[in-house]
Amino acid sequence: MAGPGPGPGPGPAGRAPRRAPPSLSLRARRRAAANQQARGGAGGSRRAAGAAMEDVCAKFVSQKISKTRWRPLPAAALQPPDLFATGSWDNEDNRVSIWSVGELGNVGLGGEYQGEPQLLCDIRHNGDVMDMQFLDQERIVVASSTGTVTVFRHHQNNQTLSANQRWEKAHYHVDQNTSCGGAACTGVICNNPEIVTVGEDGRINLFRADQKDAVRTIDNADSSTLHAVTFLRTTEILTVNSIGQLKIWDLRQQRNEPSQILSLTGDRVPLHCVDRHPNQQHIVATGGQDGMLSIWDIRQGTMPVSLLNAHEAEMWEVHFHPSNPDHLFTCSEDGSLWHWDTSTDISEKPSFLHQGGRSTTYFSHSTINQSVVSAWLSNDPTKDRMEITNLIPNQTLSVNSLDILGPCLVYGTDAEAIYVNRQLFA
Amino acid sequence: METGRPPALPPSPPPLLPPPALPAGYEVRRGSPGAPRPRRWALPESRRSQTPRGSHGAPAAHPRSASGKPAEPATAGSGAEPGLPRPRPSGRPRRPSSRPGGAFGARRRFRGERPAPAPNRRRPAARPSFTPAGVSAPAEQRRGEGPEGGGAAGRGGRRRGQRRQRRGQPRRGLPARRQAGGREGSAAAAAAMEELDVEPQLMVVPGADPSARQLCFAWGPAEVLVCETLFGRRGSGEGGPSSSRVFVVRRDQDIYIQTLRKLFNESHGIFVGLQRSEEELAGKSRKAQLVQVSKNYRSVIRACMEDMHQAAISTRDPALHSQYSTQVSILSAMELIWNLCEILFVEAAAAGPLLLRLLDWVRLHVCDVDNMVREVLSSENPSKHELFWNVVDVFVLQGRMDEARHLLSKEASANPASVNMYKILDDLMKKMPMPSLGNTQTLTEMELKWQHWHEECQRYLQDGTFASNSHMESICKILLGDEDAILEKKELMTTWYHFLVTRLLYSHPTVKPMELRFYAQSSMDLFLGGESSPEPLDTILMAAFEFEMHQVIKECSIALSNWWFVAHLTDLLDHCKLLQSHNLYFGSNMREFLLLEYASGLFSHHSLWQLGVDYFDHCPEYGRVYLELHIERIPLNTEQKALKVLRICEQRQMHEQVRSICKIMAMKALRNNRLGSALSWSIRAKDAAFATLISDRFLKDYCERGCFSDLDLIDNLGPSMLLSDRLTFLGKYREFHRLYGEKRFSEAAKLLLMLMTAHIAPCSFWMTLLTDALPLLEQKEVSMLVTGDKAPHPISFLPDKVCGSGDPLSAPRLGLALSVQKNCGSSRIAQQSKCPIGGSTQDPE
C-alpha cells in the first residue's frame, strides 16, 4: 500500500472542530504526488492509468459511468467477488450493465487476473443513474434522475436484466402550475427488504421491495437537496444535504423531524457522500464539495471529530472497507482515488512523526485506551498512523464512483472507463 | 460560396432541383418546432437522416453566432440577395470522381434512417417559434452552402474577404479537390491551406421543401437549426400552411459512433499528458518522449480498430456491418498515415535507420499477405504448398531475411540435388548488409559493404548459378534491386509504398529523408502504371514522403470524416516544433484552429462535452472564449451535472458563467417551490438581488402562514447571511424568534431594536415588527431598555412610508407607534392595536 516515497505518512488533521492545518494537507498531497511519480514511471504502455499499476485493468465502455457496485457475496463465500454492476449518466440512452471479472479462466501464470471485465448483460435505463445498490444477490435498486426508483433483477441463468419493480416519480416537484415534475433521486440505500431513497426534492421515501406503495414518506425532510443516505441501525438513517448538515432520522417515530442534526461549522459546504463504519455504528465519514473528508462521532457533539483536507474538488463517494474498516476509500471530481490506511502499526513509524506544539493541546483528551477506540477517532496526532495513497496517477476526469469488496476495487470515471483492481492489498 | 453573387442577375424563379444523390455527411435530426426554447440547448429528440457534409477546413459555426435565445431567423445582416439558388451544372460530380471505396472512399455513407424514437416533447404545431418576421433573404440562397458557408453569411463572415477575392475569378470547371500547384514549398502549401478548393456542398434537408417555402436557420455550436418559414418563394406572399418541423443539422457525425468514443476518451488522456509534459527535457529524451506519445496514440487507434472489428464481426445487421467495416478501414488508414508521420516527422529518422523504420511500417500495415503466409506455414509440408514461393517472395520483399532463409532451408533439404544453389542464395541473404540502429557503423562503411555484396550478387546472376530455378533467379534479381523483377511481384506487394520500400531496400538502403520524394513519386508512377489515378490515401502518403506537413494535414482534413485525427496529429507535430506558426487568416494558428474544431464537435455531443474542456484549455488564443460560449449551453438536467459544470467554470475563474449557472439552478428551484435550494444556489452565486427576492418570499410565507419554513437552512445561514440586507434581516428576524421562544426576552428585545434601527426591514414588514415589540414591552427588563436614555425612540426610526397617510392601516399604526413612544406597555393597548392586523401577524407567545 505504502508507496515507495521516503517521507513519513501524512498526519491526520488535528482534532476537530478546526480544519486540518494547511501544512498537513500539503503533505498529504505531496505524498500522493510522490506515489504518482513512482508509479507513473512504470507507465508508458497503452492503458495510461492501468499500466502504472499492473494489477489494474481498464476497460473503455463508451458511456460515462456514474456508479459501480460489486454484487454482494453470499454469507459463507470465501472467493473474491466476480460480478459488478455499473450505471451510466448523461447519455442519450443510459444503461445499467452487469460485468463479470475473472470467471472466464483468464487467470495468468502468477495467478493474477489478466483479462478485462466482460459485459454480461445490460438494460436501458430512463434518465441518469444517480445511485445504485444491490438489494440482494439478484436485485439491484437504481435511482434515476427522473425521480423513478427501479428494482432490476439479474437472471443469472440466461444473463438478462429485467425491471422487477418500479416506483414512478418517487421523487417529484410540485411546481407553481401544480403539475408534478420528477425530481432527481440522488441516493438510495438498502437493508433488505427495506429501501430508503432521498432526492433533490428534499423528500425521504421508505419502500419495501415487495410493496407497491411507499411505506413511509417524509415530505420536506430537508429544505435543500439531500445528496446521500445511509443506515445507521435498522431503524435509523442518516442523510447529508447540500448545506453541510447530517440529519439522523428515527423511522420508528411518526414525527417528521430529524432526531438529531449535526453540521459543519458555519461554512455550509455541501456534503455529497456518507458512509458508516461497518462495525462501530457511531463512526460516520462524509465527503464534501471542497473535497474534505470529515469523520463524525454521532454519539457526541454536533461537529465532526476530524476534518481531513483531501481532494481538490467534490468528493463523490466515500467507503469504509466492509471487512477491514481501518481502510477507507474516497474518490473525487478531480480525478483521484485515495486509499486511507490507518492500520499501520505505530511501532514501525519513525519518531519524527511528532508534530510539535499544535498537538499538545489535545494530549489531555487522549486518555481512552487506544486499542478500543477506533483509529478513525484517534485524537492523538503523535500516534499518527494514517497512510494515504493516490491510486490513480495522471487521471484527468472525475472518478464518480467506487466500490470495494474483499481485495477488489472497482471504479468508474467520466472518461468512460471502468477499472478493476483485484489485488488491492497485494 | 455564392453569397457574393453580383446582384445584376435577374431574380428568376428557382429551378427545382432534383435532390441529388445524397453524399454522405451531415446528419439531420428532425423535430417539431418547439415552444420557446430553453436557454440552454437541448437537442430535440427525434428522427435523423442525412445530408452531405460540408467542405473541409472552413471555419465552423462560431459559437458566437448562436444566440442561445429562442431561435431567430438568421438572416439579419446576411446581405444576401433574394433567392437565387445556384443551379448546379448538371452532371457535375459532387465530389471528385476519384473517390472509390477502400479506405476513404466509402467513409461517409448515408446512414440509414434509424427508427425514430418518438419525439417525446412534441408540442402543438400551432406555436411556431420561428417567426418569419423580418426574413428578407430566402434561406434557399444558402441552402447549398453547408453550415460553413451559411455561417459566413449569417454573421458577416470571417471569410468574406476571401470570397470577395475570389469573386472575380472564373469558376474552375471542376471541383478539383486538389490544388495542383500547392506543393512547391511549405509557403505555397500554406497558401493552399487557405484556398478553398472544394465546392460548397449542396445540403438537402430531407423533408424540408425549399422550393415551396423559404428556409431560415439559426446557428448553434457545431449544429444548425433549419426550419421552414411562412414565406413563399418570392418573399412576398404566404406559402401555404407552414410545416411544423425543425431540423437539426449536425456537422460531425463520427462523434456519434459508439466505438469511436473509446478513441476520443482514451486519446484525451494522452493529449492532456502531452500538454503537461515538460518542455525542458533535453533534445534526445524529449524526442523519445514524443515518439512514445505518438506510439500511444497509435495503439489507441489500434485498440479502437480491434473493437470496431469485433463489432463488425459480431453484428448481424448488414448495414451495421458495412458501417463498422468502413470504420475499420478508416482507422487502419489513420494509423498507417500516423505511423509514417511518426517515422518521418516526429522521430525524423536519419539515413540508415530510416529504412529500417520504413520496413517495420510496411510489415505492420501490409497484412493482406499474412493469411497466405499463415496458410503455407501451417500446412504440413510447406515446401510442397503451391504458394510456397510466394511466401518466400513476400519475406524477401519485406526484408524478412531470416524467415525467408528458414523456409528455403526446408526446401533445400527436400532437394538434395540443388543444395549447392540453395546454399549460395542462403549465403547471399545472410550476408546482406543492413543499416544498424545504433552508431556502430558509419554510412560510408555501410555503403561500402553494400557495394561489395551487390557485386557478389551480380556475379552469381551473371554466371547463371540460379538459371535452373526461375524462382531463385527472380529472388536474386530482387536482391539486386531489379525494378522489373520487383514489379513482377506486384500482387504480393499490393501497394505502391510497399514497392517503394522494397525498392529502397535493395537499391538505396542508405536513402536520405530528403531523397525520399523522388523515389516515392517514381515508385507510385511505376506501380500504378497510369492504370489508376491516386486515391486520397496515396496523395496523403505522397505528401508525407515529400515532407509537406501542411499538405498532409490538409489532405487528411479533406479525406477523413472527423477532426480527431488532424487535431491530434497537428498538436503532436506542433509539440515537435515542426509547424511554422504562421497565422491563418481566421484567428489563430492551425493547431489551435483544428483543436477548436474538434473540441466544438465534442461539445455538441450530449455526453462528450467534458472532454472538450481540456482541449479548449490548451488553445491559448480563443480557447477561453469558446469554452465560455459552449459551457453556458450545456443542458443542466440534474444538480449533479450542474455541479460538474460549475466546477469547470470555477476552476477557470469564469465568474460570469458561474453566476449564470447558479441563477439558472436557483430559478429552477424557485419554480419548483424549493425555496431552500433556490437560496442555496443564489448564495453560491453571490447573487444579492436574487437572495433578496427569495428572502421576500420567505417573509411573505411567514406573514401568510405564521411560521417559517426551511428552518434548517435559515438557522444556519452563517456569514452568507450578509449577502443581501433582506437576507440578513430574514436571518436575524428568525434569530429573534428563536430567542423569544427560548424566553431570552432581553436579548430578543435588543435584537428587535437593532432590526428596527438598522433600516433593513422591508416596509411591509414594519407592522409585524412593531406588534412583535408589544409583548416585549410588558417585560420589565425590556421596558427599562427601551426607555433608557440612550435608547432612541422607536418612533423616530419609522420610515415615512409607514406613517404616511393613505394607508388604511396608518391610524392604528400611528396609535401603536405612539403607545410605544409613551412606553405605556399595557396589554390593553397592545390588544387593541393588534386587532386590525392580527390576521397577518403571529403572536410570538
PDB file of C-alpha atoms in Angstrom, chain A residues 94-260:
ATOM      1  CA  ASN A  94     -28.375   5.337 -20.222  1.00  0.00           C
ATOM      2  CA  ARG A  95     -27.747   1.777 -19.229  1.00  0.00           C
ATOM      3  CA  VAL A  96     -27.437  -0.444 -16.254  1.00  0.00           C
ATOM      4  CA  SER A  97     -24.900  -3.135 -17.016  1.00  0.00           C
ATOM      5  CA  ILE A  98     -23.628  -6.260 -15.323  1.00  0.00           C
ATOM      6  CA  TRP A  99     -19.980  -7.158 -15.790  1.00  0.00           C
ATOM      7  CA  SER A 100     -18.039 -10.186 -14.850  1.00  0.00           C
ATOM      8  CA  VAL A 101     -14.406 -10.436 -13.981  1.00  0.00           C
ATOM      9  CA  GLY A 102     -12.309 -13.483 -13.740  1.00  0.00           C
ATOM     10  CA  GLU A 103     -14.762 -16.222 -14.335  1.00  0.00           C
ATOM     11  CA  LEU A 104     -13.658 -16.850 -17.875  1.00  0.00           C
ATOM     12  CA  GLY A 105     -10.495 -18.551 -16.837  1.00  0.00           C
ATOM     13  CA  ASN A 106      -8.325 -15.648 -17.790  1.00  0.00           C
ATOM     14  CA  VAL A 107      -6.022 -16.201 -14.921  1.00  0.00           C
ATOM     15  CA  GLY A 108      -2.421 -15.626 -15.692  1.00  0.00           C
ATOM     16  CA  LEU A 109       0.562 -17.603 -14.607  1.00  0.00           C
ATOM     17  CA  GLY A 110       1.187 -15.699 -11.452  1.00  0.00           C
ATOM     18  CA  GLY A 111      -2.419 -16.170 -10.515  1.00  0.00           C
ATOM     19  CA  GLU A 112      -3.161 -12.566 -11.295  1.00  0.00           C
ATOM     20  CA  TYR A 113      -6.060 -11.699 -13.391  1.00  0.00           C
ATOM     21  CA  GLN A 114      -5.318 -10.777 -16.957  1.00  0.00           C
ATOM     22  CA  GLY A 115      -8.492 -10.063 -18.796  1.00  0.00           C
ATOM     23  CA  GLU A 116     -10.771  -7.137 -18.925  1.00  0.00           C
ATOM     24  CA  PRO A 117     -14.222  -7.086 -17.442  1.00  0.00           C
ATOM     25  CA  GLN A 118     -16.694  -8.773 -19.733  1.00  0.00           C
ATOM     26  CA  LEU A 119     -20.142  -7.410 -20.311  1.00  0.00           C
ATOM     27  CA  LEU A 120     -22.740  -9.958 -19.306  1.00  0.00           C
ATOM     28  CA  CYS A 121     -25.913  -8.042 -19.950  1.00  0.00           C
ATOM     29  CA  ASP A 122     -27.322  -4.574 -19.847  1.00  0.00           C
ATOM     30  CA  ILE A 123     -30.650  -2.846 -19.924  1.00  0.00           C
ATOM     31  CA  ARG A 124     -31.815   0.600 -20.842  1.00  0.00           C
ATOM     32  CA  HIS A 125     -32.474   2.968 -18.028  1.00  0.00           C
ATOM     33  CA  ASN A 126     -34.595   6.039 -18.253  1.00  0.00           C
ATOM     34  CA  GLY A 127     -32.627   9.027 -17.010  1.00  0.00           C
ATOM     35  CA  ASP A 128     -29.204   9.236 -15.451  1.00  0.00           C
ATOM     36  CA  VAL A 129     -28.321   6.554 -12.962  1.00  0.00           C
ATOM     37  CA  MET A 130     -27.887   8.606  -9.813  1.00  0.00           C
ATOM     38  CA  ASP A 131     -27.319   5.828  -7.342  1.00  0.00           C
ATOM     39  CA  MET A 132     -27.375   2.106  -7.250  1.00  0.00           C
ATOM     40  CA  GLN A 133     -27.372  -0.576  -4.546  1.00  0.00           C
ATOM     41  CA  PHE A 134     -27.644  -4.309  -4.588  1.00  0.00           C
ATOM     42  CA  LEU A 135     -30.658  -5.375  -2.606  1.00  0.00           C
ATOM     43  CA  ASP A 136     -29.549  -8.966  -2.560  1.00  0.00           C
ATOM     44  CA  GLN A 137     -27.629 -11.291  -4.833  1.00  0.00           C
ATOM     45  CA  GLU A 138     -30.005 -10.790  -7.691  1.00  0.00           C
ATOM     46  CA  ARG A 139     -31.731  -7.488  -7.347  1.00  0.00           C
ATOM     47  CA  ILE A 140     -30.345  -4.014  -7.869  1.00  0.00           C
ATOM     48  CA  VAL A 141     -32.095  -0.856  -6.824  1.00  0.00           C
ATOM     49  CA  VAL A 142     -31.411   2.023  -9.184  1.00  0.00           C
ATOM     50  CA  ALA A 143     -32.216   5.669  -8.580  1.00  0.00           C
ATOM     51  CA  SER A 144     -32.907   7.777 -11.622  1.00  0.00           C
ATOM     52  CA  SER A 145     -32.632  11.464 -12.354  1.00  0.00           C
ATOM     53  CA  THR A 146     -36.261  11.316 -13.400  1.00  0.00           C
ATOM     54  CA  GLY A 147     -37.244  10.545  -9.827  1.00  0.00           C
ATOM     55  CA  THR A 148     -38.084   6.937 -10.565  1.00  0.00           C
ATOM     56  CA  VAL A 149     -36.717   4.144  -8.441  1.00  0.00           C
ATOM     57  CA  THR A 150     -36.410   0.798 -10.178  1.00  0.00           C
ATOM     58  CA  VAL A 151     -35.513  -2.636  -8.949  1.00  0.00           C
ATOM     59  CA  PHE A 152     -33.809  -4.684 -11.625  1.00  0.00           C
ATOM     60  CA  ARG A 153     -33.458  -8.398 -11.406  1.00  0.00           C
ATOM     61  CA  HIS A 154     -30.421 -10.095 -12.814  1.00  0.00           C
ATOM     62  CA  HIS A 155     -31.356 -13.515 -14.129  1.00  0.00           C
ATOM     63  CA  GLN A 156     -28.189 -15.459 -13.797  1.00  0.00           C
ATOM     64  CA  ASN A 157     -29.242 -18.491 -15.732  1.00  0.00           C
ATOM     65  CA  ASN A 158     -29.733 -16.679 -19.005  1.00  0.00           C
ATOM     66  CA  GLN A 159     -27.803 -13.496 -18.215  1.00  0.00           C
ATOM     67  CA  THR A 160     -30.535 -10.956 -18.673  1.00  0.00           C
ATOM     68  CA  LEU A 161     -31.729  -7.980 -16.734  1.00  0.00           C
ATOM     69  CA  SER A 162     -35.355  -7.082 -16.292  1.00  0.00           C
ATOM     70  CA  ALA A 163     -37.263  -4.487 -14.364  1.00  0.00           C
ATOM     71  CA  ASN A 164     -38.716  -6.166 -11.359  1.00  0.00           C
ATOM     72  CA  GLN A 165     -40.412  -3.328  -9.532  1.00  0.00           C
ATOM     73  CA  ARG A 166     -40.729   0.337 -10.252  1.00  0.00           C
ATOM     74  CA  TRP A 167     -41.817   3.339  -8.278  1.00  0.00           C
ATOM     75  CA  GLU A 168     -42.545   6.086 -10.757  1.00  0.00           C
ATOM     76  CA  LYS A 169     -41.913   9.602  -9.577  1.00  0.00           C
ATOM     77  CA  ALA A 170     -40.907   8.542  -6.138  1.00  0.00           C
ATOM     78  CA  HIS A 171     -39.385  11.992  -6.009  1.00  0.00           C
ATOM     79  CA  TYR A 172     -41.117  14.926  -7.560  1.00  0.00           C
ATOM     80  CA  HIS A 173     -41.516  18.642  -7.507  1.00  0.00           C
ATOM     81  CA  VAL A 174     -44.835  20.329  -7.174  1.00  0.00           C
ATOM     82  CA  ASP A 175     -44.303  23.441  -9.182  1.00  0.00           C
ATOM     83  CA  GLN A 176     -46.355  26.554  -9.355  1.00  0.00           C
ATOM     84  CA  ASN A 177     -48.632  25.164 -12.009  1.00  0.00           C
ATOM     85  CA  THR A 178     -49.272  22.257  -9.684  1.00  0.00           C
ATOM     86  CA  SER A 179     -48.123  19.805 -12.286  1.00  0.00           C
ATOM     87  CA  CYS A 180     -45.773  17.251 -10.905  1.00  0.00           C
ATOM     88  CA  GLY A 181     -42.344  17.013 -12.416  1.00  0.00           C
ATOM     89  CA  GLY A 182     -39.952  14.336 -11.396  1.00  0.00           C
ATOM     90  CA  ALA A 183     -37.076  15.366  -9.189  1.00  0.00           C
ATOM     91  CA  ALA A 184     -33.805  13.537  -9.306  1.00  0.00           C
ATOM     92  CA  CYS A 185     -33.482  10.756  -6.789  1.00  0.00           C
ATOM     93  CA  THR A 186     -29.959  11.273  -5.547  1.00  0.00           C
ATOM     94  CA  GLY A 187     -29.385   8.473  -3.128  1.00  0.00           C
ATOM     95  CA  VAL A 188     -30.594   5.028  -2.270  1.00  0.00           C
ATOM     96  CA  ILE A 189     -29.676   2.604   0.466  1.00  0.00           C
ATOM     97  CA  CYS A 190     -30.933  -0.897   1.013  1.00  0.00           C
ATOM     98  CA  ASN A 191     -31.373  -3.073   4.006  1.00  0.00           C
ATOM     99  CA  ASN A 192     -33.294  -5.909   2.533  1.00  0.00           C
ATOM    100  CA  PRO A 193     -36.250  -5.688   2.233  1.00  0.00           C
ATOM    101  CA  GLU A 194     -36.229  -2.018   3.071  1.00  0.00           C
ATOM    102  CA  ILE A 195     -35.153   0.622   0.615  1.00  0.00           C
ATOM    103  CA  VAL A 196     -34.673   4.244   1.518  1.00  0.00           C
ATOM    104  CA  THR A 197     -34.346   6.907  -1.146  1.00  0.00           C
ATOM    105  CA  VAL A 198     -33.618  10.613  -0.954  1.00  0.00           C
ATOM    106  CA  GLY A 199     -33.856  13.245  -3.651  1.00  0.00           C
ATOM    107  CA  GLU A 200     -33.438  16.758  -4.840  1.00  0.00           C
ATOM    108  CA  ASP A 201     -36.946  17.440  -3.627  1.00  0.00           C
ATOM    109  CA  GLY A 202     -35.797  17.015  -0.035  1.00  0.00           C
ATOM    110  CA  ARG A 203     -38.039  14.015   0.410  1.00  0.00           C
ATOM    111  CA  ILE A 204     -37.266  10.718   2.100  1.00  0.00           C
ATOM    112  CA  ASN A 205     -39.069   7.601   0.930  1.00  0.00           C
ATOM    113  CA  LEU A 206     -39.121   4.247   2.616  1.00  0.00           C
ATOM    114  CA  PHE A 207     -40.046   1.378   0.351  1.00  0.00           C
ATOM    115  CA  ARG A 208     -40.314  -2.315   0.797  1.00  0.00           C
ATOM    116  CA  ALA A 209     -39.142  -4.394  -2.100  1.00  0.00           C
ATOM    117  CA  ASP A 210     -42.396  -6.297  -2.204  1.00  0.00           C
ATOM    118  CA  GLN A 211     -44.836  -3.442  -1.701  1.00  0.00           C
ATOM    119  CA  LYS A 212     -46.230  -1.294  -4.404  1.00  0.00           C
ATOM    120  CA  ASP A 213     -46.527   1.891  -2.405  1.00  0.00           C
ATOM    121  CA  ALA A 214     -44.119   3.697  -0.225  1.00  0.00           C
ATOM    122  CA  VAL A 215     -44.254   2.538   3.363  1.00  0.00           C
ATOM    123  CA  ARG A 216     -43.378   5.951   4.637  1.00  0.00           C
ATOM    124  CA  THR A 217     -42.690   9.305   3.046  1.00  0.00           C
ATOM    125  CA  ILE A 218     -41.232  12.294   4.797  1.00  0.00           C
ATOM    126  CA  ASP A 219     -42.044  15.345   2.732  1.00  0.00           C
ATOM    127  CA  ASN A 220     -39.895  18.385   3.202  1.00  0.00           C
ATOM    128  CA  ALA A 221     -37.405  16.445   5.203  1.00  0.00           C
ATOM    129  CA  ASP A 222     -34.877  18.951   4.029  1.00  0.00           C
ATOM    130  CA  SER A 223     -35.121  22.397   2.599  1.00  0.00           C
ATOM    131  CA  SER A 224     -32.152  21.806   0.354  1.00  0.00           C
ATOM    132  CA  THR A 225     -31.095  18.853  -1.735  1.00  0.00           C
ATOM    133  CA  LEU A 226     -30.425  15.576   0.013  1.00  0.00           C
ATOM    134  CA  HIS A 227     -27.358  14.048  -1.510  1.00  0.00           C
ATOM    135  CA  ALA A 228     -26.905  10.697   0.156  1.00  0.00           C
ATOM    136  CA  VAL A 229     -28.327   8.408   2.764  1.00  0.00           C
ATOM    137  CA  THR A 230     -27.083   5.520   4.837  1.00  0.00           C
ATOM    138  CA  PHE A 231     -28.467   3.218   7.501  1.00  0.00           C
ATOM    139  CA  LEU A 232     -27.176   3.778  10.990  1.00  0.00           C
ATOM    140  CA  ARG A 233     -29.150   0.971  12.509  1.00  0.00           C
ATOM    141  CA  THR A 234     -32.072  -0.921  11.145  1.00  0.00           C
ATOM    142  CA  THR A 235     -34.443   1.811  12.186  1.00  0.00           C
ATOM    143  CA  GLU A 236     -32.251   4.839  11.877  1.00  0.00           C
ATOM    144  CA  ILE A 237     -30.996   6.537   8.786  1.00  0.00           C
ATOM    145  CA  LEU A 238     -28.573   9.342   8.233  1.00  0.00           C
ATOM    146  CA  THR A 239     -28.856  11.848   5.410  1.00  0.00           C
ATOM    147  CA  VAL A 240     -26.457  14.510   4.194  1.00  0.00           C
ATOM    148  CA  ASN A 241     -27.579  17.617   2.387  1.00  0.00           C
ATOM    149  CA  SER A 242     -26.273  20.471   0.333  1.00  0.00           C
ATOM    150  CA  ILE A 243     -25.875  22.859   3.244  1.00  0.00           C
ATOM    151  CA  GLY A 244     -23.428  20.745   5.145  1.00  0.00           C
ATOM    152  CA  GLN A 245     -25.745  19.021   7.582  1.00  0.00           C
ATOM    153  CA  LEU A 246     -26.151  15.461   8.718  1.00  0.00           C
ATOM    154  CA  LYS A 247     -29.594  14.540   9.865  1.00  0.00           C
ATOM    155  CA  ILE A 248     -30.485  11.431  11.758  1.00  0.00           C
ATOM    156  CA  TRP A 249     -33.983  10.109  11.307  1.00  0.00           C
ATOM    157  CA  ASP A 250     -35.595   7.553  13.500  1.00  0.00           C
ATOM    158  CA  LEU A 251     -38.080   5.703  11.354  1.00  0.00           C
ATOM    159  CA  ARG A 252     -39.976   4.429  14.382  1.00  0.00           C
ATOM    160  CA  GLN A 253     -41.059   7.905  15.288  1.00  0.00           C
ATOM    161  CA  GLN A 254     -44.010   9.249  13.444  1.00  0.00           C
ATOM    162  CA  ARG A 255     -42.772  12.812  13.772  1.00  0.00           C
ATOM    163  CA  ASN A 256     -41.400  14.145  10.520  1.00  0.00           C
ATOM    164  CA  GLU A 257     -38.481  15.757  12.254  1.00  0.00           C
ATOM    165  CA  PRO A 258     -34.922  14.571  12.413  1.00  0.00           C
ATOM    166  CA  SER A 259     -33.926  13.249  15.787  1.00  0.00           C
ATOM    167  CA  GLN A 260     -30.563  14.934  15.552  1.00  0.00           C
TER     168      GLN A 260
END
